Amino acid sequence: MIRRLVDLHSHTTCSDGSATPAELVRLAASAAAAAIAITDHDTVEGLSEGRAAADKAGIEFIPGVEISAEFEPGTMHILGYLVDESDKNLNAALEGLRLARRERNPRIAARLQDLGMDISYDEVANLAGNEVVGRPHFASLMVRKGYVTSIKEAFDRFLAKGAPAYVEKERLSPSDSIALIHKAGGVAVLAHPYQMKLNDDDTKDQIGHLKDLGLDGIEAIYSRLGPSERDRYANLAREMGLLVTGGSDFHGTFKPDISLVNGLGDLEVPYELLLEMKASAARSRRGVD
Ligand SMILES: [Zn+2]
Ligand SMILES: [Zn+2]
């Protein structure tokens, strides 16, 4: 029997992927996936286009979002599935994050000016050209103007976290991220848990804490994990009464080694996991859980 496979983690041009939502859905259909989720970073903008393309291609569409939550020392991304993308609360919160990020670079420029450097945001933006402006562009302008002798020095003395010109990225707390997803009718899943950069015991503790906050599942079947690690996270999820999910984290040509649905060639996310997720979402909506 041929297993029906799904991909529950992918990015489009609405965040940092290279394929439009419609292109991505067509790719999933040609890879014979039974369902595809679009999970762009902090935006639900691509979902309506994705859904329309999925209707045409005859593939099931799962609306999603990937929220970056505040976390130290690593990265914590929380996936929201089956969210209502017209939810006002969700849209307002995501819009707030985007606005705050747009203000981040001008604020870094202002800090450097306060420190006596002739560095304007416009100059940095010019230098970046078509690229998304980031701290490396500030650093190279600082080198050019002789305030530091290397990019590394620019970061160490001024731009790195904890340094005087560092401006915090705007993020939601894990608790707010999960609540936001739930309020929009969705299921909250911890993406690629190994990226929290915690040891085994701390990973377990952290996931327990997230479960207390309402977390519904763990993304165990992930492109960059080996078979034994996938099993380990899946077992952990089962032990803790959490859903198991999986996906490629496809970014198109920006991460060329990762294919949609197949990941690095060995990804298999069975349709049954999606069924469990949908059942869980239906139960929470009825207020059973
Ligand atoms: Zn992520
Ligand atoms: Zn992702």
Coordinates of C-alpha atoms and ligand atoms in Angstrom, one line a residue:
M1 CA 0.0 0.0 0.0
I2 CA 1.3 3.5 -0.9
R3 CA 1.5 5.7 2.2
R4 CA -0.2 9.0 1.9
L5 CA 2.3 11.7 2.9
V6 CA 1.9 15.3 3.9
D7 CA 4.3 18.3 4.5
L8 CA 3.3 20.5 7.4
H9 CA 6.1 23.0 7.3
S10 CA 7.0 25.3 4.4
H11 CA 7.8 28.9 3.5
T12 CA 6.8 31.0 0.6
T13 CA 7.7 34.5 -0.8
C14 CA 5.4 35.9 2.0
S15 CA 8.3 35.2 4.4
D16 CA 11.7 33.9 3.4
G17 CA 10.9 31.2 0.8
S18 CA 11.5 31.5 -3.0
A19 CA 8.2 30.0 -4.3
T20 CA 4.9 31.9 -4.3
P21 CA 2.1 30.2 -2.3
A22 CA 0.5 29.0 -5.6
E23 CA 3.9 27.6 -6.9
L24 CA 4.5 25.9 -3.6
V25 CA 1.1 24.2 -3.6
R26 CA 1.6 23.0 -7.2
L27 CA 5.0 21.6 -6.2
A28 CA 3.4 19.7 -3.3
A29 CA 0.7 18.3 -5.7
S30 CA 3.4 17.2 -8.2
A31 CA 5.2 15.5 -5.3
A32 CA 2.0 13.6 -4.8
A33 CA 1.4 14.9 -1.2
A34 CA -2.0 14.3 0.2
A35 CA -1.9 17.7 2.1
I36 CA 0.3 20.7 2.4
A37 CA 0.6 23.4 5.1
I38 CA 2.0 26.8 4.5
T39 CA 3.7 28.1 7.6
D40 CA 5.3 31.5 6.9
H41 CA 7.2 33.4 9.6
D42 CA 4.8 35.7 11.5
T43 CA 2.4 36.1 8.6
V44 CA -0.8 34.5 7.3
E45 CA -0.6 36.6 4.1
G46 CA 0.0 33.7 1.7
L47 CA -2.8 31.4 2.9
S48 CA -5.7 32.5 0.7
E49 CA -3.6 32.2 -2.4
G50 CA -2.3 28.8 -1.2
R51 CA -5.8 27.6 -0.5
A52 CA -7.1 28.7 -3.9
A53 CA -4.2 26.9 -5.7
A54 CA -4.8 23.8 -3.5
D55 CA -8.5 23.7 -4.5
K56 CA -7.5 23.8 -8.2
A57 CA -4.8 21.1 -7.8
G58 CA -7.0 18.8 -5.7
I59 CA -4.7 18.7 -2.7
E60 CA -5.8 19.3 0.9
F61 CA -4.7 22.7 2.3
I62 CA -3.7 23.3 5.9
P63 CA -3.5 26.9 7.0
G64 CA -0.5 27.6 9.2
V65 CA 1.9 30.2 10.6
E66 CA 5.3 29.9 12.3
I67 CA 5.7 32.4 15.2
S68 CA 9.1 33.3 16.6
A69 CA 8.9 33.3 20.4
E70 CA 11.3 34.9 22.9
F71 CA 13.7 32.3 24.0
E72 CA 17.3 31.9 25.3
P73 CA 19.8 30.5 24.5
G74 CA 18.5 29.0 21.2
T75 CA 15.5 29.5 18.9
M76 CA 11.9 28.8 19.7
H77 CA 9.5 28.7 16.8
I78 CA 5.9 27.8 17.4
L79 CA 3.8 26.5 14.6
G80 CA 0.1 27.3 14.5
Y81 CA -2.1 25.0 12.4
L82 CA -5.7 25.2 11.3
V83 CA -5.8 28.8 12.4
D84 CA -8.5 31.1 11.1
E85 CA -6.4 33.5 9.1
S86 CA -9.2 36.2 9.2
D87 CA -9.0 36.2 13.1
K88 CA -8.6 39.9 14.0
N89 CA -6.5 39.2 17.1
L90 CA -4.0 37.1 15.2
N91 CA -3.7 39.6 12.4
A92 CA -3.2 42.5 14.7
A93 CA -0.5 40.7 16.7
L94 CA 1.4 39.7 13.6
E95 CA 1.1 43.2 12.1
G96 CA 2.5 44.6 15.4
L97 CA 5.5 42.3 15.1
R98 CA 6.2 43.3 11.5
L99 CA 6.0 47.0 12.3
A100 CA 8.4 46.6 15.3
R101 CA 10.9 44.8 13.0
R102 CA 10.7 47.6 10.5
E103 CA 11.6 50.1 13.2
R104 CA 14.5 48.0 14.5
N105 CA 17.2 49.2 11.9
P106 CA 16.4 52.9 12.3
R107 CA 16.7 52.4 16.1
I108 CA 20.2 50.7 15.6
A109 CA 21.3 53.7 13.5
A110 CA 20.0 56.1 16.3
R111 CA 22.0 54.2 18.9
L112 CA 25.2 54.4 16.8
Q113 CA 24.7 58.1 16.3
D114 CA 24.3 58.5 20.1
L115 CA 27.6 56.8 20.4
G116 CA 29.1 59.5 18.2
M117 CA 29.2 57.7 14.8
D118 CA 28.1 59.3 11.6
I119 CA 25.9 56.3 10.5
S120 CA 22.5 57.0 9.1
Y121 CA 19.9 54.4 8.3
D122 CA 19.6 55.7 4.7
E123 CA 23.3 55.0 4.1
V124 CA 23.0 51.5 5.5
A125 CA 19.9 50.8 3.4
N126 CA 21.7 52.1 0.3
L127 CA 24.6 49.8 1.0
A128 CA 22.3 46.8 1.4
G129 CA 20.7 47.5 -2.0
N130 CA 18.1 44.8 -2.7
E131 CA 19.1 42.7 0.4
V132 CA 17.1 42.8 3.6
V133 CA 18.9 45.3 5.8
G134 CA 20.6 43.7 8.7
R135 CA 23.4 44.2 11.3
P136 CA 26.1 43.0 8.9
H137 CA 25.4 46.1 6.7
F138 CA 25.8 48.4 9.7
A139 CA 29.1 46.6 10.5
S140 CA 30.5 47.1 7.0
L141 CA 29.6 50.7 6.9
M142 CA 31.3 51.1 10.3
V143 CA 34.4 49.5 8.9
R144 CA 34.3 51.7 5.8
K145 CA 34.1 54.8 7.9
G146 CA 37.0 53.7 10.1
Y147 CA 35.0 53.4 13.4
V148 CA 36.2 49.8 13.7
T149 CA 38.8 47.7 11.9
S150 CA 36.7 44.6 11.2
I151 CA 33.1 43.3 11.0
K152 CA 33.9 41.2 14.1
E153 CA 35.0 44.2 16.1
A154 CA 31.8 46.0 15.0
F155 CA 29.7 43.2 16.4
D156 CA 31.8 42.5 19.5
R157 CA 31.9 46.1 20.6
F158 CA 28.6 47.5 19.3
L159 CA 26.1 45.3 17.5
A160 CA 26.1 41.9 19.3
K161 CA 23.4 41.1 21.9
G162 CA 24.3 42.9 25.1
A163 CA 26.4 45.5 23.3
P164 CA 25.5 49.2 23.4
A165 CA 23.9 49.5 19.9
Y166 CA 22.0 46.2 20.1
V167 CA 18.2 46.5 19.7
E168 CA 16.1 43.6 20.9
K169 CA 14.1 41.8 18.2
E170 CA 10.4 42.1 18.8
R171 CA 9.0 38.8 19.8
L172 CA 6.0 37.3 21.6
S173 CA 6.5 35.2 24.7
P174 CA 5.9 31.5 24.2
S175 CA 2.8 31.8 26.4
D176 CA 1.4 34.6 24.2
S177 CA 2.3 32.8 21.0
I178 CA 0.4 29.7 22.1
A179 CA -2.6 31.7 23.4
L180 CA -2.8 33.6 20.1
I181 CA -2.8 30.4 18.1
H182 CA -5.5 28.9 20.3
K183 CA -7.7 32.0 20.2
A184 CA -7.6 31.8 16.4
G185 CA -8.9 28.2 16.6
G186 CA -5.5 26.6 15.9
V187 CA -3.2 23.9 17.2
A188 CA 0.2 25.0 18.7
V189 CA 3.2 22.8 17.9
L190 CA 6.9 23.3 18.9
A191 CA 8.9 23.5 15.6
H192 CA 12.3 21.8 15.3
P193 CA 12.8 21.4 19.1
Y194 CA 16.6 20.7 18.8
Q195 CA 17.0 24.4 17.8
M196 CA 16.3 25.4 21.4
K197 CA 19.9 24.2 21.9
L198 CA 19.1 22.4 25.2
N199 CA 20.4 19.1 26.5
D200 CA 18.0 16.2 26.8
D201 CA 16.8 16.9 30.3
D202 CA 16.3 20.6 29.8
T203 CA 14.5 19.9 26.5
K204 CA 12.0 17.7 28.4
D205 CA 11.6 20.3 31.1
Q206 CA 11.0 23.0 28.6
I207 CA 8.5 21.0 26.7
G208 CA 6.7 20.2 29.9
H209 CA 6.6 23.9 30.7
L210 CA 5.2 24.6 27.2
K211 CA 2.6 21.9 27.6
D212 CA 1.4 23.6 30.8
L213 CA 1.0 26.7 28.7
G214 CA -1.2 24.8 26.3
L215 CA 1.3 23.4 23.7
D216 CA -0.4 20.6 21.6
G217 CA 2.4 19.0 19.8
I218 CA 6.0 18.5 18.8
E219 CA 7.5 18.6 15.3
A220 CA 9.5 15.4 15.5
I221 CA 9.8 14.4 11.9
Y222 CA 12.0 17.1 10.5
S223 CA 14.4 17.3 7.5
R224 CA 17.6 17.9 9.4
L225 CA 17.0 15.2 12.0
G226 CA 18.3 11.6 11.7
P227 CA 15.9 8.6 12.1
S228 CA 16.9 8.0 15.8
E229 CA 16.4 11.7 16.7
R230 CA 13.0 11.7 15.0
D231 CA 12.0 8.7 17.0
R232 CA 13.3 10.2 20.2
Y233 CA 11.2 13.3 19.8
A234 CA 8.2 11.3 18.7
N235 CA 8.4 9.1 21.7
L236 CA 8.8 12.1 24.0
A237 CA 5.7 13.6 22.5
R238 CA 3.7 10.4 22.9
E239 CA 4.9 10.0 26.5
M240 CA 3.8 13.6 27.3
G241 CA 0.4 13.2 25.6
L242 CA 1.3 15.6 22.8
L243 CA 0.7 15.3 19.0
V244 CA 3.5 14.4 16.7
T245 CA 3.9 16.4 13.5
G246 CA 6.5 16.8 10.8
G247 CA 7.5 18.8 7.8
S248 CA 10.4 19.7 5.5
D249 CA 10.8 23.4 6.4
F250 CA 11.1 24.0 2.6
H251 CA 12.4 27.5 1.6
G252 CA 12.9 26.8 -2.1
T253 CA 16.1 28.0 -3.6
F254 CA 17.1 29.7 -0.4
K255 CA 17.7 26.2 1.2
P256 CA 18.4 24.3 -2.0
D257 CA 19.2 20.9 -0.3
I258 CA 15.7 20.6 1.2
S259 CA 12.8 19.4 -1.1
L260 CA 9.2 19.9 -0.4
V261 CA 7.6 16.7 1.1
N262 CA 10.8 14.6 0.9
G263 CA 13.2 16.9 2.8
L264 CA 16.7 15.7 2.3
G265 CA 15.3 12.6 0.6
D266 CA 14.2 10.5 3.6
L267 CA 11.3 12.5 5.0
E268 CA 8.0 10.7 5.5
V269 CA 5.2 12.5 7.3
P270 CA 2.2 10.1 7.3
Y271 CA -1.3 11.5 6.7
E272 CA -2.4 9.8 9.9
L273 CA -0.6 12.5 11.9
L274 CA -2.6 15.1 10.3
L275 CA -5.8 13.2 11.1
E276 CA -4.8 13.2 14.8
M277 CA -4.1 16.9 14.6
K278 CA -7.5 17.7 13.1
A279 CA -9.3 15.5 15.7
S280 CA -7.5 17.4 18.4
A281 CA -8.4 20.8 16.9
A282 CA -12.0 19.7 16.7
R283 CA -12.1 18.5 20.3
S284 CA -10.6 21.9 21.6
R285 CA -13.2 23.8 19.5
R286 CA -15.9 21.8 21.2
G287 CA -14.3 22.6 24.5
V288 CA -13.7 19.0 25.4
D289 CA -10.0 19.3 26.1
Ligands
ZN1 ZN 11.6 27.6 12.3
ZN2 ZN 10.2 27.2 9.2

